[in-house]
C-alpha cells in the first residue's frame, strides 16, 4: 500500500503538470493573438521562452509582445522550478520510503520463529498464502518479480524481493528459524535447487515442493523434500473422483479446515490433551462425551497413520489425533484444552 507522504507528493506532481500545461496554453494563445504569430510559430516561441534556451524570435516583438514575454518568462521560472523541486523530492522520498519499508519488513522477519517460507507467488503460492493467512500462520513470501510484490504487498503479507535460489535470500527470509518451506516455483529445476540449499541450511526444516513432471518427484524427494505435490495429477484425480464417487468427494470438499466458524476437522497433539505422566487411551479421554468431537484418525510417533482407531489406542507422546465435529464442537475442543 502507498505511503500517505508519497500520495501527497504525487498529488503535487499532478498539480505541477497541470500548471505547466496551463502555462504552455497561455503562451501559445498569447503569441497567437497578441503577436499575431501562426500556430506553429506560437508553439515554437512558447517552448523556447518557457525553457529559456535563448533562440531568436521568429518575428521582432512589439511592446505588447515584449511585456507578455516578460510575464511568461517570470511565470515559467516559478512553475518549472516548482515542478523540478517536487519531482526531485518525490524521487528522493520514494527511495527513502522504500529503504524504510524494507528495513521494517526485515525487522519483522527477524522477529519471526517457526514461520513458513513460500518461494514464488504464482497460482500455487497465492493459494498457499491464502490458506495460511486464513489459518493465522506467520509466513514470508520470496518473489523475484517486483511488479507482483508492489501489486499484492500490504501489512498482512510479508515479501522478500529476490531469487530463492540464492542462499542470501533464504537467510533474509529467516530460513534457519523457519519450520516449513513451500517451494511453489513454476520450474522443477529451480524447486530442486531450492530444496537442496534449504536442506543444507536447516536439517530440521519441513519442505513441501511443487512438481510439474512426475519424473521430478523422486529427485525432489532425494534432494530433501518431505512432501512433493503434483498439482496436475491431483486435479485430474479429483475430477475423476467426482465421476466415480461424487457424493463422497463433495462431502470431503465441504469439510472446512480454515476460519473460526467453518472448521470441521482438526489435528491435535496428544500433549495438548492431558498430562503425559500416565499414558491414556482414546477411551480414557472420551472426547465424544466431553466435546462432541469424534476421533477419526491417529498418527503415532513413527508417522504411521491409523484410520478410525480403536478406543483402547494408547495416546503416546509424539503422536497426534485427528478429530471430526461441527464447528461449535471444534471450538469447544479448542477452548476446553486451550488449543491455539
mmCIF file of C-alpha atoms in Angstrom:
data_model
loop_
_atom_site.group_PDB
_atom_site.id
_atom_site.type_symbol
_atom_site.label_atom_id
_atom_site.label_comp_id
_atom_site.label_asym_id
_atom_site.label_seq_id
_atom_site.Cartn_x
_atom_site.Cartn_y
_atom_site.Cartn_z
ATOM 1 C CA UNK A 1 0.000 0.000 0.000
ATOM 2 C CA UNK A 2 1.237 3.520 -0.791
ATOM 3 C CA UNK A 3 2.545 5.706 1.968
ATOM 4 C CA UNK A 4 0.417 8.847 2.586
ATOM 5 C CA UNK A 5 3.509 11.004 2.082
ATOM 6 C CA UNK A 6 4.102 9.553 -1.373
ATOM 7 C CA UNK A 7 0.440 10.094 -2.244
ATOM 8 C CA UNK A 8 0.829 13.744 -1.234
ATOM 9 C CA UNK A 9 3.865 14.111 -3.486
ATOM 10 C CA UNK A 10 2.007 12.528 -6.374
ATOM 11 C CA UNK A 11 -0.830 14.972 -5.881
ATOM 12 C CA UNK A 12 1.672 17.834 -6.002
ATOM 13 C CA UNK A 13 3.230 16.408 -9.167
ATOM 14 C CA UNK A 14 -0.181 16.291 -10.860
ATOM 15 C CA UNK A 15 -0.709 19.914 -9.815
ATOM 16 C CA UNK A 16 2.701 20.919 -11.226
ATOM 17 C CA UNK A 17 1.938 19.174 -14.544
ATOM 18 C CA UNK A 18 -1.418 20.918 -14.780
ATOM 19 C CA UNK A 19 0.295 24.275 -14.172
ATOM 20 C CA UNK A 20 2.880 23.547 -16.887
ATOM 21 C CA UNK A 21 0.165 22.599 -19.371
ATOM 22 C CA UNK A 22 -1.793 25.748 -18.483
ATOM 23 C CA UNK A 23 1.360 27.843 -18.913
ATOM 24 C CA UNK A 24 2.005 26.385 -22.382
ATOM 25 C CA UNK A 25 -1.600 27.028 -23.401
ATOM 26 C CA UNK A 26 -1.423 30.658 -22.213
ATOM 27 C CA UNK A 27 1.868 31.143 -24.058
ATOM 28 C CA UNK A 28 0.580 29.704 -27.313
ATOM 29 C CA UNK A 29 -2.656 31.680 -27.197
ATOM 30 C CA UNK A 30 -0.804 34.866 -26.212
ATOM 31 C CA UNK A 31 1.661 34.710 -29.097
ATOM 32 C CA UNK A 32 -1.127 33.753 -31.469
ATOM 33 C CA UNK A 33 -3.470 36.639 -30.638
ATOM 34 C CA UNK A 34 -1.185 39.293 -29.132
ATOM 35 C CA UNK A 35 1.742 38.949 -31.535
ATOM 36 C CA UNK A 36 -0.225 37.588 -34.495
ATOM 37 C CA UNK A 37 2.037 34.529 -34.935
ATOM 38 C CA UNK A 38 0.948 31.449 -36.818
ATOM 39 C CA UNK A 39 0.048 28.480 -34.578
ATOM 40 C CA UNK A 40 3.343 26.663 -35.215
ATOM 41 C CA UNK A 41 5.358 29.842 -34.589
ATOM 42 C CA UNK A 42 3.336 30.477 -31.431
ATOM 43 C CA UNK A 43 4.164 26.981 -30.158
ATOM 44 C CA UNK A 44 7.829 27.455 -31.037
ATOM 45 C CA UNK A 45 8.054 30.833 -29.270
ATOM 46 C CA UNK A 46 6.291 29.454 -26.193
ATOM 47 C CA UNK A 47 8.651 26.475 -25.914
ATOM 48 C CA UNK A 48 11.875 28.487 -26.320
ATOM 49 C CA UNK A 49 10.592 31.095 -23.857
ATOM 50 C CA UNK A 50 9.459 28.642 -21.169
ATOM 51 C CA UNK A 51 12.642 26.559 -21.463
ATOM 52 C CA UNK A 52 14.790 29.749 -21.619
ATOM 53 C CA UNK A 53 17.025 28.343 -24.401
ATOM 54 C CA UNK A 54 17.594 31.827 -25.818
ATOM 55 C CA UNK A 55 16.888 31.371 -29.536
ATOM 56 C CA UNK A 56 15.928 34.409 -31.594
ATOM 57 C CA UNK A 57 12.313 35.451 -32.117
ATOM 58 C CA UNK A 58 10.540 34.377 -35.275
ATOM 59 C CA UNK A 59 9.374 37.973 -35.818
ATOM 60 C CA UNK A 60 10.640 41.033 -33.884
ATOM 61 C CA UNK A 61 8.355 41.623 -30.890
ATOM 62 C CA UNK A 62 6.261 44.730 -30.445
ATOM 63 C CA UNK A 63 5.953 46.357 -26.961
ATOM 64 C CA UNK A 64 2.824 44.357 -26.043
ATOM 65 C CA UNK A 65 4.512 41.121 -27.065
ATOM 66 C CA UNK A 66 7.650 42.020 -25.055
ATOM 67 C CA UNK A 67 5.559 42.651 -21.926
ATOM 68 C CA UNK A 68 3.777 39.306 -22.443
ATOM 69 C CA UNK A 69 7.144 37.553 -22.942
ATOM 70 C CA UNK A 70 8.497 39.039 -19.700
ATOM 71 C CA UNK A 71 5.382 37.772 -17.888
ATOM 72 C CA UNK A 72 5.763 34.339 -19.492
ATOM 73 C CA UNK A 73 9.463 34.058 -18.569
ATOM 74 C CA UNK A 74 8.932 35.030 -14.921
ATOM 75 C CA UNK A 75 5.940 32.720 -14.586
ATOM 76 C CA UNK A 76 7.724 29.812 -16.251
ATOM 77 C CA UNK A 77 10.753 30.179 -13.957
ATOM 78 C CA UNK A 78 8.495 29.837 -10.926
ATOM 79 C CA UNK A 79 6.361 26.977 -12.277
ATOM 80 C CA UNK A 80 9.216 24.962 -13.833
ATOM 81 C CA UNK A 81 11.299 25.425 -10.686
ATOM 82 C CA UNK A 82 8.369 24.229 -8.570
ATOM 83 C CA UNK A 83 7.843 21.181 -10.813
ATOM 84 C CA UNK A 84 11.527 20.198 -10.745
ATOM 85 C CA UNK A 85 11.604 20.604 -6.957
ATOM 86 C CA UNK A 86 8.514 18.438 -6.439
ATOM 87 C CA UNK A 87 9.705 15.695 -8.789
ATOM 88 C CA UNK A 88 13.149 15.622 -7.156
ATOM 89 C CA UNK A 89 11.639 15.441 -3.667
ATOM 90 C CA UNK A 90 9.291 12.670 -4.788
ATOM 91 C CA UNK A 91 12.132 10.546 -6.180
ATOM 92 C CA UNK A 92 14.263 11.017 -3.059
ATOM 93 C CA UNK A 93 11.322 10.398 -0.730
ATOM 94 C CA UNK A 94 10.301 7.287 -2.647
ATOM 95 C CA UNK A 95 13.801 5.870 -2.356
ATOM 96 C CA UNK A 96 13.894 6.701 1.347
ATOM 97 C CA UNK A 97 10.451 5.197 1.916
ATOM 98 C CA UNK A 98 11.474 2.020 0.069
ATOM 99 C CA UNK A 99 14.536 1.727 2.308
ATOM 100 C CA UNK A 100 12.463 2.335 5.436
ATOM 101 C CA UNK A 101 9.825 -0.164 4.299
ATOM 102 C CA UNK A 102 12.493 -2.776 3.552
ATOM 103 C CA UNK A 103 14.170 -2.281 6.945
ATOM 104 C CA UNK A 104 10.807 -2.518 8.709
ATOM 105 C CA UNK A 105 9.960 -5.672 6.770
ATOM 106 C CA UNK A 106 13.331 -7.231 7.589
ATOM 107 C CA UNK A 107 12.914 -6.373 11.259
ATOM 108 C CA UNK A 108 9.519 -8.105 11.221
ATOM 109 C CA UNK A 109 11.045 -11.204 9.615
ATOM 110 C CA UNK A 110 13.953 -11.271 12.070
ATOM 111 C CA UNK A 111 11.425 -11.436 14.910
ATOM 112 C CA UNK A 112 9.676 -14.490 13.428
ATOM 113 C CA UNK A 113 10.276 -18.050 14.616
ATOM 114 C CA UNK A 114 8.742 -21.310 13.390
ATOM 115 C CA UNK A 115 7.265 -19.445 10.431
ATOM 116 C CA UNK A 116 6.625 -20.670 6.883
ATOM 117 C CA UNK A 117 8.538 -19.546 3.809
ATOM 118 C CA UNK A 118 6.776 -19.608 0.434
ATOM 119 C CA UNK A 119 9.012 -19.479 -2.635
ATOM 120 C CA UNK A 120 7.121 -17.975 -5.553
ATOM 121 C CA UNK A 121 3.819 -16.085 -5.607
ATOM 122 C CA UNK A 122 2.228 -17.674 -8.645
ATOM 123 C CA UNK A 123 -1.042 -19.609 -8.631
ATOM 124 C CA UNK A 124 0.132 -22.222 -6.123
ATOM 125 C CA UNK A 125 1.961 -19.704 -3.974
ATOM 126 C CA UNK A 126 -1.077 -17.434 -3.755
ATOM 127 C CA UNK A 127 -3.322 -20.341 -2.791
ATOM 128 C CA UNK A 128 -0.866 -21.476 -0.111
ATOM 129 C CA UNK A 129 -0.586 -17.937 1.261
ATOM 130 C CA UNK A 130 -4.370 -17.573 1.406
ATOM 131 C CA UNK A 131 -4.786 -20.839 3.319
ATOM 132 C CA UNK A 132 -2.015 -19.967 5.763
ATOM 133 C CA UNK A 133 -3.432 -16.486 6.272
ATOM 134 C CA UNK A 134 -6.897 -17.891 6.967
ATOM 135 C CA UNK A 135 -5.371 -20.251 9.480
ATOM 136 C CA UNK A 136 -3.469 -17.440 11.215
ATOM 137 C CA UNK A 137 0.012 -18.738 10.378
ATOM 138 C CA UNK A 138 3.068 -16.491 10.039
ATOM 139 C CA UNK A 139 4.725 -16.692 6.638
ATOM 140 C CA UNK A 140 7.198 -14.926 4.358
ATOM 141 C CA UNK A 141 6.987 -14.910 0.559
ATOM 142 C CA UNK A 142 10.097 -14.869 -1.628
ATOM 143 C CA UNK A 143 9.312 -13.354 -5.017
ATOM 144 C CA UNK A 144 11.725 -12.069 -7.670
ATOM 145 C CA UNK A 145 9.151 -10.090 -9.685
ATOM 146 C CA UNK A 146 8.990 -6.573 -8.235
ATOM 147 C CA UNK A 147 5.731 -5.777 -10.060
ATOM 148 C CA UNK A 148 3.995 -8.674 -8.307
ATOM 149 C CA UNK A 149 5.304 -7.507 -4.931
ATOM 150 C CA UNK A 150 4.103 -3.936 -5.489
ATOM 151 C CA UNK A 151 0.694 -5.213 -6.611
ATOM 152 C CA UNK A 152 -0.003 -7.548 -3.691
ATOM 153 C CA UNK A 153 2.084 -6.236 -0.811
ATOM 154 C CA UNK A 154 0.213 -4.971 2.227
ATOM 155 C CA UNK A 155 0.532 -5.073 6.010
ATOM 156 C CA UNK A 156 -0.781 -8.658 6.117
ATOM 157 C CA UNK A 157 1.695 -10.146 3.607
ATOM 158 C CA UNK A 158 5.454 -10.097 4.102
ATOM 159 C CA UNK A 159 7.561 -10.194 0.942
ATOM 160 C CA UNK A 160 11.261 -10.633 0.294
ATOM 161 C CA UNK A 161 12.350 -9.462 -3.140
ATOM 162 C CA UNK A 162 14.973 -11.793 -4.528
ATOM 163 C CA UNK A 163 15.842 -15.130 -6.065
ATOM 164 C CA UNK A 164 15.004 -18.118 -3.851
ATOM 165 C CA UNK A 165 17.933 -19.975 -5.443
ATOM 166 C CA UNK A 166 20.350 -17.698 -3.606
ATOM 167 C CA UNK A 167 21.325 -18.504 -0.023
ATOM 168 C CA UNK A 168 21.363 -14.807 0.896
ATOM 169 C CA UNK A 169 17.670 -14.545 0.025
ATOM 170 C CA UNK A 170 16.824 -17.645 2.079
ATOM 171 C CA UNK A 171 18.714 -16.252 5.056
ATOM 172 C CA UNK A 172 16.912 -12.923 4.671
ATOM 173 C CA UNK A 173 13.628 -14.862 4.901
ATOM 174 C CA UNK A 174 14.806 -16.403 8.188
ATOM 175 C CA UNK A 175 15.212 -19.961 6.943
ATOM 176 C CA UNK A 176 17.378 -21.005 9.875
ATOM 177 C CA UNK A 177 14.440 -20.260 12.226
ATOM 178 C CA UNK A 178 11.596 -21.366 9.940
ATOM 179 C CA UNK A 179 9.567 -24.516 10.461
ATOM 180 C CA UNK A 180 8.404 -25.112 6.883
ATOM 181 C CA UNK A 181 9.432 -24.231 3.348
ATOM 182 C CA UNK A 182 6.940 -24.343 0.477
ATOM 183 C CA UNK A 183 8.593 -24.394 -2.960
ATOM 184 C CA UNK A 184 5.958 -23.169 -5.397
ATOM 185 C CA UNK A 185 8.228 -22.070 -8.235
ATOM 186 C CA UNK A 186 6.976 -22.923 -11.753
ATOM 187 C CA UNK A 187 10.233 -24.620 -12.795
ATOM 188 C CA UNK A 188 11.100 -28.038 -11.325
ATOM 189 C CA UNK A 189 14.840 -27.390 -11.632
ATOM 190 C CA UNK A 190 14.504 -24.212 -9.563
ATOM 191 C CA UNK A 191 12.480 -26.066 -6.933
ATOM 192 C CA UNK A 192 15.119 -28.802 -6.824
ATOM 193 C CA UNK A 193 17.908 -26.279 -6.284
ATOM 194 C CA UNK A 194 15.964 -24.500 -3.528
ATOM 195 C CA UNK A 195 15.219 -27.809 -1.763
ATOM 196 C CA UNK A 196 18.907 -28.767 -1.847
ATOM 197 C CA UNK A 197 20.018 -25.388 -0.496
ATOM 198 C CA UNK A 198 17.329 -25.240 2.190
ATOM 199 C CA UNK A 199 18.048 -28.781 3.426
ATOM 200 C CA UNK A 200 21.736 -27.939 3.767
ATOM 201 C CA UNK A 201 20.970 -24.813 5.787
ATOM 202 C CA UNK A 202 18.254 -26.242 8.059
ATOM 203 C CA UNK A 203 18.221 -30.020 8.509
ATOM 204 C CA UNK A 204 15.057 -29.914 10.647
ATOM 205 C CA UNK A 205 13.063 -27.909 8.106
ATOM 206 C CA UNK A 206 9.857 -29.446 6.756
ATOM 207 C CA UNK A 207 9.962 -28.964 2.978
ATOM 208 C CA UNK A 208 6.965 -29.166 0.671
ATOM 209 C CA UNK A 209 7.667 -28.784 -3.032
ATOM 210 C CA UNK A 210 5.589 -28.441 -6.147
ATOM 211 C CA UNK A 211 6.480 -30.522 -9.211
ATOM 212 C CA UNK A 212 5.228 -30.238 -12.778
ATOM 213 C CA UNK A 213 6.648 -33.521 -14.065
ATOM 214 C CA UNK A 214 6.279 -36.934 -12.446
ATOM 215 C CA UNK A 215 9.965 -37.593 -13.195
ATOM 216 C CA UNK A 216 10.846 -34.783 -10.782
ATOM 217 C CA UNK A 217 9.034 -36.431 -7.877
ATOM 218 C CA UNK A 218 11.823 -38.803 -6.795
ATOM 219 C CA UNK A 219 14.549 -36.222 -7.488
ATOM 220 C CA UNK A 220 12.902 -33.731 -5.132
ATOM 221 C CA UNK A 221 12.464 -36.476 -2.534
ATOM 222 C CA UNK A 222 16.137 -37.385 -2.765
ATOM 223 C CA UNK A 223 17.081 -33.699 -2.535
ATOM 224 C CA UNK A 224 15.340 -33.495 0.836
ATOM 225 C CA UNK A 225 11.692 -32.635 0.263
ATOM 226 C CA UNK A 226 9.353 -34.179 2.833
ATOM 227 C CA UNK A 227 6.354 -33.916 0.518
ATOM 228 C CA UNK A 228 6.114 -33.407 -3.234
ATOM 229 C CA UNK A 229 2.835 -32.226 -4.732
ATOM 230 C CA UNK A 230 1.856 -32.719 -8.369
ATOM 231 C CA UNK A 231 -0.962 -30.178 -8.900
ATOM 232 C CA UNK A 232 -1.951 -31.524 -12.341
ATOM 233 C CA UNK A 233 -2.131 -35.105 -11.055
ATOM 234 C CA UNK A 234 -4.179 -34.081 -8.023
ATOM 235 C CA UNK A 235 -6.535 -32.065 -10.201
ATOM 236 C CA UNK A 236 -7.054 -34.959 -12.599
ATOM 237 C CA UNK A 237 -7.633 -37.447 -9.771
ATOM 238 C CA UNK A 238 -10.108 -35.095 -8.158
ATOM 239 C CA UNK A 239 -12.123 -34.672 -11.346
ATOM 240 C CA UNK A 240 -12.186 -38.428 -11.941
ATOM 241 C CA UNK A 241 -13.294 -38.998 -8.337
ATOM 242 C CA UNK A 242 -16.202 -36.619 -8.889
ATOM 243 C CA UNK A 243 -17.365 -39.014 -11.594
ATOM 244 C CA UNK A 244 -16.808 -42.249 -9.651
ATOM 245 C CA UNK A 245 -17.741 -41.206 -6.090
ATOM 246 C CA UNK A 246 -19.244 -37.709 -6.436
ATOM 247 C CA UNK A 247 -21.131 -37.550 -3.123
ATOM 248 C CA UNK A 248 -18.134 -38.666 -1.063
ATOM 249 C CA UNK A 249 -15.831 -36.150 -2.763
ATOM 250 C CA UNK A 250 -18.309 -33.306 -2.305
ATOM 251 C CA UNK A 251 -18.659 -34.245 1.369
ATOM 252 C CA UNK A 252 -14.885 -34.121 1.819
ATOM 253 C CA UNK A 253 -14.682 -30.830 -0.094
ATOM 254 C CA UNK A 254 -17.232 -29.338 2.289
ATOM 255 C CA UNK A 255 -15.158 -30.196 5.359
ATOM 256 C CA UNK A 256 -13.872 -26.805 6.460
ATOM 257 C CA UNK A 257 -10.352 -26.647 7.877
ATOM 258 C CA UNK A 258 -9.986 -22.863 7.941
ATOM 259 C CA UNK A 259 -11.770 -19.940 9.506
ATOM 260 C CA UNK A 260 -13.060 -19.565 13.033
ATOM 261 C CA UNK A 261 -16.612 -20.659 12.182
ATOM 262 C CA UNK A 262 -16.027 -23.187 9.422
ATOM 263 C CA UNK A 263 -13.665 -25.728 10.961
ATOM 264 C CA UNK A 264 -14.986 -29.299 10.892
ATOM 265 C CA UNK A 265 -11.755 -31.240 11.270
ATOM 266 C CA UNK A 266 -8.733 -30.647 13.477
ATOM 267 C CA UNK A 267 -5.296 -32.174 14.091
ATOM 268 C CA UNK A 268 -4.269 -32.206 17.777
ATOM 269 C CA UNK A 269 -1.032 -33.201 19.503
ATOM 270 C CA UNK A 270 -1.752 -35.579 22.381
ATOM 271 C CA UNK A 271 0.493 -33.494 24.667
ATOM 272 C CA UNK A 272 -2.170 -30.793 24.483
ATOM 273 C CA UNK A 273 -4.890 -33.115 25.750
ATOM 274 C CA UNK A 274 -3.588 -34.453 29.061
ATOM 275 C CA UNK A 275 -0.664 -34.726 31.483
ATOM 276 C CA UNK A 276 1.820 -37.190 29.999
ATOM 277 C CA UNK A 277 2.848 -38.690 33.357
ATOM 278 C CA UNK A 278 0.429 -41.552 32.739
ATOM 279 C CA UNK A 279 -0.405 -42.697 29.218
ATOM 280 C CA UNK A 280 -4.110 -42.585 28.415
ATOM 281 C CA UNK A 281 -6.204 -44.142 25.686
ATOM 282 C CA UNK A 282 -8.805 -42.618 23.385
ATOM 283 C CA UNK A 283 -11.466 -44.173 25.642
ATOM 284 C CA UNK A 284 -9.964 -42.504 28.711
ATOM 285 C CA UNK A 285 -10.206 -39.041 27.142
ATOM 286 C CA UNK A 286 -13.773 -39.612 25.942
ATOM 287 C CA UNK A 287 -13.717 -36.598 23.634
ATOM 288 C CA UNK A 288 -17.053 -37.608 22.177
ATOM 289 C CA UNK A 289 -18.767 -37.097 25.542
ATOM 290 C CA UNK A 290 -16.770 -34.031 26.632
ATOM 291 C CA UNK A 291 -16.752 -32.048 23.374
ATOM 292 C CA UNK A 292 -18.926 -33.908 20.856
ATOM 293 C CA UNK A 293 -15.914 -34.475 18.568
ATOM 294 C CA UNK A 294 -15.151 -37.900 17.121
ATOM 295 C CA UNK A 295 -11.616 -39.274 16.717
ATOM 296 C CA UNK A 296 -11.323 -40.438 13.092
ATOM 297 C CA UNK A 297 -7.558 -40.786 12.775
ATOM 298 C CA UNK A 298 -4.388 -41.445 14.750
ATOM 299 C CA UNK A 299 -0.750 -40.771 13.868
ATOM 300 C CA UNK A 300 1.835 -42.457 16.073
ATOM 301 C CA UNK A 301 5.295 -41.198 16.951
ATOM 302 C CA UNK A 302 6.745 -43.038 13.933
ATOM 303 C CA UNK A 303 4.499 -41.178 11.482
ATOM 304 C CA UNK A 304 2.204 -44.138 10.811
ATOM 305 C CA UNK A 305 -1.494 -43.394 10.325
ATOM 306 C CA UNK A 306 -4.440 -45.402 11.621
ATOM 307 C CA UNK A 307 -7.899 -44.623 10.232
ATOM 308 C CA UNK A 308 -10.778 -44.985 12.708
ATOM 309 C CA UNK A 309 -8.518 -46.103 15.604
ATOM 310 C CA UNK A 310 -9.745 -48.421 18.351
ATOM 311 C CA UNK A 311 -10.889 -46.940 21.655
ATOM 312 C CA UNK A 312 -8.020 -48.619 23.522
ATOM 313 C CA UNK A 313 -5.357 -46.985 21.293
ATOM 314 C CA UNK A 314 -2.715 -45.507 23.585
ATOM 315 C CA UNK A 315 -2.025 -41.800 23.096
ATOM 316 C CA UNK A 316 1.739 -41.983 23.471
ATOM 317 C CA UNK A 317 3.980 -38.874 23.472
ATOM 318 C CA UNK A 318 4.751 -37.560 19.992
ATOM 319 C CA UNK A 319 1.524 -38.843 18.497
ATOM 320 C CA UNK A 320 -1.459 -36.927 17.125
ATOM 321 C CA UNK A 321 -5.166 -37.487 16.729
ATOM 322 C CA UNK A 322 -7.491 -36.217 14.017
ATOM 323 C CA UNK A 323 -10.956 -35.277 15.189
ATOM 324 C CA UNK A 324 -14.157 -34.526 13.293
ATOM 325 C CA UNK A 325 -17.022 -32.397 14.527
ATOM 326 C CA UNK A 326 -19.322 -29.476 13.855
ATOM 327 C CA UNK A 327 -17.695 -26.039 14.065
ATOM 328 C CA UNK A 328 -19.112 -25.360 17.533
ATOM 329 C CA UNK A 329 -17.773 -28.729 18.750
ATOM 330 C CA UNK A 330 -14.296 -27.954 17.396
ATOM 331 C CA UNK A 331 -14.425 -24.573 19.128
ATOM 332 C CA UNK A 332 -15.425 -26.305 22.392
ATOM 333 C CA UNK A 333 -12.497 -28.741 22.000
ATOM 334 C CA UNK A 334 -10.008 -25.931 21.457
ATOM 335 C CA UNK A 335 -11.416 -23.929 24.348
ATOM 336 C CA UNK A 336 -11.578 -26.825 26.809
ATOM 337 C CA UNK A 337 -7.981 -27.938 26.174
ATOM 338 C CA UNK A 338 -6.533 -24.446 25.481
ATOM 339 C CA UNK A 339 -5.520 -25.406 21.946
ATOM 340 C CA UNK A 340 -4.362 -22.480 19.833
#
